[in-house]
Amino acid sequence: MPQFIDRRLNPKGKSLANRQRFIRRAKASIRDAVQKELKDGKVTDFVTDKKISIPSKTTREPRFHLDPKTGEQSWVVPGNKEFSEGDQIKKPPQGGGQGSGKQAGDSDAEDSFEFTLTREELMDVLFDDLELPDLIKTTLKDTQIVSYRRAGYTTSGSPTNISIVRTMRHALGRRIALRRPKQDEIDVLYQRLETLDPADGNGRALLLDEIAQLEAKRRRVGFIDPVDVRYNAFDARPEPAARAVMFCLMDVSGSMGEREKDLAKRFYMLLHLFLQRRYQSLDVVFIRHTHEAQEVDEKEFFYSRMSGGTVVSSALELMLQIVAQRYATSEWNIYVAQASDGYTQAGDAQACVEMLHSKVMPAVQHYAYIEILDEREMSVFASDEAGAELWRSYRGVSSAWKSFAAKRIAKPADIYPVFRELFAKENAA
Amino acid sequence: MTAVLDRSKLLFETPEWDFSMLDRVYEACEDIALKDLKLDVYPNQIEIIASEQMLDAYSSHGLPLMYSHWSFGKHFARDEVMYRKGYQGLAYEIVINSSPCISYLMEENTAMMQTLVIAHAAFGHNHFFKNNYLFRQWTDAESILEYLAFAKAYLTRCEERYGYDAVEVTLDAAHALMDQGVFRYRRPPRPTRAQMDEKRRKRVAYDEESVNEIWRTLPGGGAKRAAIEEDDDAFVKAQLKLPEENILYFLEKHAPGLRPWQREVLRIVRTLAQYFYPQRQTKNMNEGCATFVHHHIMNALYDKGQINEGAMLEFMTSHTAVVFQPGYDDRRYYGMNPYALGFNMMSDIRRMSSEPTEEDRIWFPEIAGKGDWRDVLKDAWTNYRDESFIMQYLSPKVMRDMRLFALKDHESAEAYTVAGIHDESGYRKVRAALAAQYDLSAREPDLQVTAANLQGDRKLTLTQFVRSGVKLSASGQDDVMRHVRHLWGYDVELKEVTA
């Protein structure tokens, strides 16, 4: 008889170990490819699996093989229609051409190797060796993961969970308490019955009566009774999970053009992806501001335009309000990312700094401020001292708080390095 | 009424399959395979797998257990892309040369496909694995799964102990030399314990003799030393058993700097290379045998009324697709189809045995009209490999049917020359050329370790024996040499000698 084995339910991903090794092997190329995607691609590209292509030379598997273009060769092909012996056939201009039977190697000719990175793998590459500071606060609320732990014994449950030791112990106790006659006792009476003088009718009747009573009691008091059965109990306990909220603050006044917004968008996107990987649940709050601040949804945040002045502190105020209403600092890790072109109304910068020092910074895990300049300005403001009002004021904050970081970017290529710098491991230390 | 009776004999009527149906199908196939064809097979183990598992199996040589290496992950990623895009279908089955013989069936297959695959893999391939002389001599079907389990566990332990990178570097190097890691002509030598002791004793004596300074003071010592030095080369050569075609074996035994675990890794890789070597030499016959067997069994099932016309038509469609050989000028042409050539030749042997023509009697006096084609075929399956099988059995009729013609090329020539076609003067040329095309030793470079200087600069010399002026391809050659240097630990040179 053959043996049929149904393997369909075997765990999937048997080659996962191989895949990890492959990705590790091609890491440098993969990182380059992802960076390129990041620079050229759209913001929304990074929410799903991503097809990338890497140069095949990094993962080439070299072998010795013969070169079909050298020396004397001969081979056989099927499908002759017009040739007869001695005919000459012009060689095709390049390559093995019309079907020599010896295509050498498998994929040596390809110069790029295309495959799909899963979202997880993509993020691993994106956020390779980045760590966020102070990931301490945890909360027990609103968790998804549940783990089962032993929780003593119960009187009901599924048969697979029967605790035999407990059950037998209870049965033994009950038998002793109810004085269940043992088989030995009955056997002894039977022996006495046999050895009894046959003439002693009365004694015989007494003995029989006694045996009958004992046996009846034995039947009444079972060896194991349903009341004895105990089951191992398991409790579903929620695993503590970290929660985080990310505030995106952006100046949407006229001075922020398409280019600035796009840069800011990319920065937020990276931060969002990064936090999403770190925390099981992540809320994102978008606050845009001109001279007054508004909480909006993502689409509006990025794509609608407003006109008006610029009062940065209004956004900070709104953010503090939202924190007070919805995100208690004892339960949430709060991250703030602010993007601005650095211009604000006279005097407002000072208000911001005060607010940061007194209220904002004590409440948040990390505050990232990026200032978007155009490339011309970038060279003007080469040194840290130079800068617009907001930048100069924030310098004080960043020296006072380790969890505050301010950076300037001018072109898409600046984002990733800045992002890394902002959250590099050393920063946390 | 007859229709009702017939229906009761059918193994299945719908394309859906279930396990009790598979049982019935297996028994029906077994009945024909063992009683009619009189095949001799290993016990069968048939596993139903899903498509992703098939992809898994693809990437690791089809073996159920394999050590981890990035190249398998790469193949998986590539196959997955191809499969998802629809460029490449999956094989309907994979079969492993082991005892019990494991065949994988895809769950997506229809009832007819499962029947076909059971006939093809569980009986066709299985018989070939168990009986062909190459497999009998070179592979050990009983222990391969155990060995793979050992290899996987061993390499995992190595990774834990010596780190991913160290293991990866060694495996990369070993894989690069996998084609040079087989013994083509002999089994690896297995000295007896006594021989080994004797060898060790001699070696120690020689070491003492050559190192101990006191020997110099003896009268005549100088002359002796000179004599030793003189045939040093010859001695080393004999000691190392040079030349050696199995480069991995040589490195495993003699590379000066390798650690014991690295030697074991080389050993694992070359053991697997050796295990696969017969399969690479019998692709054509193996597939031909399996295809012939499934064709026979399916037809027999139909004749017995066990499958209906619908299933038979479905079978014809997939069978003809399998044995389709596009011509050289067809866009679908991708070399010779082993299923087609093997199946055509074997069907032809059957024809020649039972209904020979005059031509057959001249070309194949031994088998023409022999009557029982089963014995002729089984003899061929047992005693030949692709090259010798074609040389022996490729008949003019098959050459005509497939319209085979041989081409010749020289690097200096402007054009290919047609060396022979399917006519009276060309049969023998075409047959010889096709046989040579399946001769692995001609298709692969003849590389041997010819010298190893253990006294001086420890240089290792690999020599390519160039046949008909065919040189090594430049692509990847430097990379492989880097791997050889890494394993040997010292300089390695590559020479060319015209054989």
PDB file of C-alpha atoms in Angstrom, chain B residues 269-421:
ATOM      1  CA  VAL B 269      28.553  19.507  -1.015  1.00  0.00           C
ATOM      2  CA  ARG B 270      30.433  16.943  -3.037  1.00  0.00           C
ATOM      3  CA  THR B 271      28.302  14.107  -1.675  1.00  0.00           C
ATOM      4  CA  LEU B 272      25.236  15.948  -2.969  1.00  0.00           C
ATOM      5  CA  ALA B 273      26.944  16.670  -6.279  1.00  0.00           C
ATOM      6  CA  GLN B 274      27.667  12.972  -6.595  1.00  0.00           C
ATOM      7  CA  TYR B 275      24.071  12.145  -5.684  1.00  0.00           C
ATOM      8  CA  PHE B 276      22.781  14.367  -8.477  1.00  0.00           C
ATOM      9  CA  TYR B 277      25.353  13.255 -11.029  1.00  0.00           C
ATOM     10  CA  PRO B 278      23.388  10.236 -12.321  1.00  0.00           C
ATOM     11  CA  GLN B 279      20.287  12.377 -12.742  1.00  0.00           C
ATOM     12  CA  ARG B 280      22.203  14.788 -14.911  1.00  0.00           C
ATOM     13  CA  GLN B 281      23.444  11.920 -17.050  1.00  0.00           C
ATOM     14  CA  THR B 282      20.057  10.318 -17.550  1.00  0.00           C
ATOM     15  CA  LYS B 283      17.669  13.232 -17.927  1.00  0.00           C
ATOM     16  CA  ASN B 284      16.522  12.048 -21.290  1.00  0.00           C
ATOM     17  CA  MET B 285      16.105   8.397 -20.335  1.00  0.00           C
ATOM     18  CA  ASN B 286      14.589   9.131 -16.953  1.00  0.00           C
ATOM     19  CA  GLU B 287      11.903  11.392 -18.366  1.00  0.00           C
ATOM     20  CA  GLY B 288      11.456   9.127 -21.349  1.00  0.00           C
ATOM     21  CA  CYS B 289      10.946   6.130 -19.103  1.00  0.00           C
ATOM     22  CA  ALA B 290       8.439   7.950 -16.892  1.00  0.00           C
ATOM     23  CA  THR B 291       6.579   9.347 -19.879  1.00  0.00           C
ATOM     24  CA  PHE B 292       6.455   5.981 -21.591  1.00  0.00           C
ATOM     25  CA  VAL B 293       5.167   4.343 -18.411  1.00  0.00           C
ATOM     26  CA  HIS B 294       2.439   6.936 -17.810  1.00  0.00           C
ATOM     27  CA  HIS B 295       1.398   6.720 -21.457  1.00  0.00           C
ATOM     28  CA  HIS B 296       1.111   2.962 -21.222  1.00  0.00           C
ATOM     29  CA  ILE B 297      -0.727   2.984 -17.908  1.00  0.00           C
ATOM     30  CA  MET B 298      -3.207   5.668 -18.933  1.00  0.00           C
ATOM     31  CA  ASN B 299      -4.019   3.817 -22.124  1.00  0.00           C
ATOM     32  CA  ALA B 300      -4.395   0.565 -20.252  1.00  0.00           C
ATOM     33  CA  LEU B 301      -6.737   2.233 -17.751  1.00  0.00           C
ATOM     34  CA  TYR B 302      -8.808   3.507 -20.621  1.00  0.00           C
ATOM     35  CA  ASP B 303      -8.880   0.107 -22.297  1.00  0.00           C
ATOM     36  CA  LYS B 304     -10.054  -1.468 -19.065  1.00  0.00           C
ATOM     37  CA  GLY B 305     -12.794   1.128 -18.820  1.00  0.00           C
ATOM     38  CA  GLN B 306     -11.384   2.654 -15.660  1.00  0.00           C
ATOM     39  CA  ILE B 307     -11.218   6.181 -16.993  1.00  0.00           C
ATOM     40  CA  ASN B 308     -13.712   7.771 -19.315  1.00  0.00           C
ATOM     41  CA  GLU B 309     -13.343   9.538 -22.646  1.00  0.00           C
ATOM     42  CA  GLY B 310     -13.328  12.953 -21.020  1.00  0.00           C
ATOM     43  CA  ALA B 311     -10.362  12.076 -18.836  1.00  0.00           C
ATOM     44  CA  MET B 312      -8.629  10.444 -21.766  1.00  0.00           C
ATOM     45  CA  LEU B 313      -8.987  13.572 -23.872  1.00  0.00           C
ATOM     46  CA  GLU B 314      -7.658  15.665 -21.040  1.00  0.00           C
ATOM     47  CA  PHE B 315      -4.757  13.245 -20.765  1.00  0.00           C
ATOM     48  CA  MET B 316      -4.022  13.455 -24.493  1.00  0.00           C
ATOM     49  CA  THR B 317      -3.892  17.231 -24.284  1.00  0.00           C
ATOM     50  CA  SER B 318      -1.386  17.331 -21.498  1.00  0.00           C
ATOM     51  CA  HIS B 319       0.617  14.387 -22.808  1.00  0.00           C
ATOM     52  CA  THR B 320       1.059  15.904 -26.234  1.00  0.00           C
ATOM     53  CA  ALA B 321       2.043  19.189 -24.619  1.00  0.00           C
ATOM     54  CA  VAL B 322       4.686  17.351 -22.617  1.00  0.00           C
ATOM     55  CA  VAL B 323       6.192  15.504 -25.565  1.00  0.00           C
ATOM     56  CA  PHE B 324       5.968  18.429 -27.977  1.00  0.00           C
ATOM     57  CA  GLN B 325       9.237  19.189 -29.673  1.00  0.00           C
ATOM     58  CA  PRO B 326       9.260  22.564 -31.420  1.00  0.00           C
ATOM     59  CA  GLY B 327      11.570  22.869 -34.395  1.00  0.00           C
ATOM     60  CA  TYR B 328      14.731  24.937 -34.217  1.00  0.00           C
ATOM     61  CA  ASP B 329      13.054  27.883 -35.957  1.00  0.00           C
ATOM     62  CA  ASP B 330      10.052  27.892 -33.650  1.00  0.00           C
ATOM     63  CA  ARG B 331       9.815  30.687 -31.127  1.00  0.00           C
ATOM     64  CA  ARG B 332       9.139  28.121 -28.453  1.00  0.00           C
ATOM     65  CA  TYR B 333      12.329  26.200 -29.223  1.00  0.00           C
ATOM     66  CA  TYR B 334      14.513  25.837 -26.193  1.00  0.00           C
ATOM     67  CA  GLY B 335      16.818  22.960 -27.002  1.00  0.00           C
ATOM     68  CA  MET B 336      15.970  19.318 -27.180  1.00  0.00           C
ATOM     69  CA  ASN B 337      12.972  18.288 -25.103  1.00  0.00           C
ATOM     70  CA  PRO B 338      14.057  15.283 -23.026  1.00  0.00           C
ATOM     71  CA  TYR B 339      10.454  14.089 -22.687  1.00  0.00           C
ATOM     72  CA  ALA B 340      10.014  14.102 -26.447  1.00  0.00           C
ATOM     73  CA  LEU B 341      13.256  12.426 -27.422  1.00  0.00           C
ATOM     74  CA  GLY B 342      13.075   9.827 -24.652  1.00  0.00           C
ATOM     75  CA  PHE B 343       9.438   9.004 -25.300  1.00  0.00           C
ATOM     76  CA  ASN B 344       9.902   8.822 -29.072  1.00  0.00           C
ATOM     77  CA  MET B 345      12.873   6.520 -28.766  1.00  0.00           C
ATOM     78  CA  MET B 346      11.164   4.209 -26.305  1.00  0.00           C
ATOM     79  CA  SER B 347       7.964   4.042 -28.328  1.00  0.00           C
ATOM     80  CA  ASP B 348      10.151   3.246 -31.281  1.00  0.00           C
ATOM     81  CA  ILE B 349      11.865   0.413 -29.428  1.00  0.00           C
ATOM     82  CA  ARG B 350       8.452  -0.984 -28.698  1.00  0.00           C
ATOM     83  CA  ARG B 351       7.512  -0.704 -32.345  1.00  0.00           C
ATOM     84  CA  MET B 352      10.725  -2.326 -33.515  1.00  0.00           C
ATOM     85  CA  SER B 353      10.335  -5.219 -31.115  1.00  0.00           C
ATOM     86  CA  SER B 354       6.823  -6.032 -32.179  1.00  0.00           C
ATOM     87  CA  GLU B 355       6.409  -4.766 -35.755  1.00  0.00           C
ATOM     88  CA  PRO B 356       9.850  -4.331 -37.282  1.00  0.00           C
ATOM     89  CA  THR B 357      10.446  -3.039 -40.795  1.00  0.00           C
ATOM     90  CA  GLU B 358      13.183  -4.202 -43.112  1.00  0.00           C
ATOM     91  CA  GLU B 359      15.289  -1.213 -42.102  1.00  0.00           C
ATOM     92  CA  ASP B 360      15.019  -2.117 -38.435  1.00  0.00           C
ATOM     93  CA  ARG B 361      16.236  -5.652 -39.119  1.00  0.00           C
ATOM     94  CA  ILE B 362      19.372  -4.221 -40.674  1.00  0.00           C
ATOM     95  CA  TRP B 363      19.981  -1.571 -38.049  1.00  0.00           C
ATOM     96  CA  PHE B 364      18.876  -3.430 -34.961  1.00  0.00           C
ATOM     97  CA  PRO B 365      19.113  -7.168 -35.624  1.00  0.00           C
ATOM     98  CA  GLU B 366      19.143  -7.883 -31.891  1.00  0.00           C
ATOM     99  CA  ILE B 367      15.834  -6.313 -31.011  1.00  0.00           C
ATOM    100  CA  ALA B 368      13.888  -6.197 -34.256  1.00  0.00           C
ATOM    101  CA  GLY B 369      10.973  -8.573 -34.013  1.00  0.00           C
ATOM    102  CA  LYS B 370      12.061  -9.833 -30.614  1.00  0.00           C
ATOM    103  CA  GLY B 371       8.453  -9.850 -29.578  1.00  0.00           C
ATOM    104  CA  ASP B 372       8.490  -8.824 -25.963  1.00  0.00           C
ATOM    105  CA  TRP B 373       9.231  -5.157 -25.977  1.00  0.00           C
ATOM    106  CA  ARG B 374       8.952  -5.032 -22.173  1.00  0.00           C
ATOM    107  CA  ASP B 375      12.191  -6.923 -21.727  1.00  0.00           C
ATOM    108  CA  VAL B 376      13.999  -4.870 -24.339  1.00  0.00           C
ATOM    109  CA  LEU B 377      12.932  -1.620 -22.725  1.00  0.00           C
ATOM    110  CA  LYS B 378      13.686  -2.755 -19.215  1.00  0.00           C
ATOM    111  CA  ASP B 379      17.130  -3.844 -20.306  1.00  0.00           C
ATOM    112  CA  ALA B 380      17.702  -0.413 -21.829  1.00  0.00           C
ATOM    113  CA  TRP B 381      16.444   1.354 -18.710  1.00  0.00           C
ATOM    114  CA  THR B 382      18.739  -0.688 -16.555  1.00  0.00           C
ATOM    115  CA  ASN B 383      21.991  -0.638 -18.459  1.00  0.00           C
ATOM    116  CA  TYR B 384      22.327   2.660 -20.279  1.00  0.00           C
ATOM    117  CA  ARG B 385      22.699   6.347 -19.738  1.00  0.00           C
ATOM    118  CA  ASP B 386      21.655   9.085 -22.177  1.00  0.00           C
ATOM    119  CA  GLU B 387      24.804   9.022 -24.234  1.00  0.00           C
ATOM    120  CA  SER B 388      25.068   5.253 -24.634  1.00  0.00           C
ATOM    121  CA  PHE B 389      21.314   4.868 -24.991  1.00  0.00           C
ATOM    122  CA  ILE B 390      21.200   7.221 -27.960  1.00  0.00           C
ATOM    123  CA  MET B 391      24.288   5.663 -29.466  1.00  0.00           C
ATOM    124  CA  GLN B 392      22.718   2.243 -29.158  1.00  0.00           C
ATOM    125  CA  TYR B 393      19.054   2.785 -29.878  1.00  0.00           C
ATOM    126  CA  LEU B 394      18.421   5.962 -31.876  1.00  0.00           C
ATOM    127  CA  SER B 395      16.851   4.612 -35.023  1.00  0.00           C
ATOM    128  CA  PRO B 396      16.669   6.186 -38.485  1.00  0.00           C
ATOM    129  CA  LYS B 397      12.923   6.392 -38.100  1.00  0.00           C
ATOM    130  CA  VAL B 398      13.090   8.594 -35.010  1.00  0.00           C
ATOM    131  CA  MET B 399      15.668  10.804 -36.715  1.00  0.00           C
ATOM    132  CA  ARG B 400      13.383  11.151 -39.693  1.00  0.00           C
ATOM    133  CA  ASP B 401      10.311  11.777 -37.576  1.00  0.00           C
ATOM    134  CA  MET B 402      12.011  14.463 -35.555  1.00  0.00           C
ATOM    135  CA  ARG B 403      13.859  15.727 -38.616  1.00  0.00           C
ATOM    136  CA  LEU B 404      17.141  15.853 -36.758  1.00  0.00           C
ATOM    137  CA  PHE B 405      20.189  17.367 -38.333  1.00  0.00           C
ATOM    138  CA  ALA B 406      23.679  17.963 -37.022  1.00  0.00           C
ATOM    139  CA  LEU B 407      25.508  21.248 -37.182  1.00  0.00           C
ATOM    140  CA  LYS B 408      29.209  21.888 -36.987  1.00  0.00           C
ATOM    141  CA  ASP B 409      30.932  25.088 -36.041  1.00  0.00           C
ATOM    142  CA  HIS B 410      34.475  26.288 -35.722  1.00  0.00           C
ATOM    143  CA  GLU B 411      35.418  29.527 -34.028  1.00  0.00           C
ATOM    144  CA  SER B 412      37.138  30.761 -37.158  1.00  0.00           C
ATOM    145  CA  ALA B 413      34.306  29.760 -39.482  1.00  0.00           C
ATOM    146  CA  GLU B 414      31.939  32.302 -40.960  1.00  0.00           C
ATOM    147  CA  ALA B 415      29.008  29.944 -40.993  1.00  0.00           C
ATOM    148  CA  TYR B 416      27.728  26.763 -39.410  1.00  0.00           C
ATOM    149  CA  THR B 417      28.044  23.687 -41.535  1.00  0.00           C
ATOM    150  CA  VAL B 418      25.349  21.063 -41.736  1.00  0.00           C
ATOM    151  CA  ALA B 419      27.328  17.958 -40.860  1.00  0.00           C
ATOM    152  CA  GLY B 420      24.561  15.485 -41.516  1.00  0.00           C
ATOM    153  CA  ILE B 421      20.822  15.193 -41.827  1.00  0.00           C
TER     154      ILE B 421
END
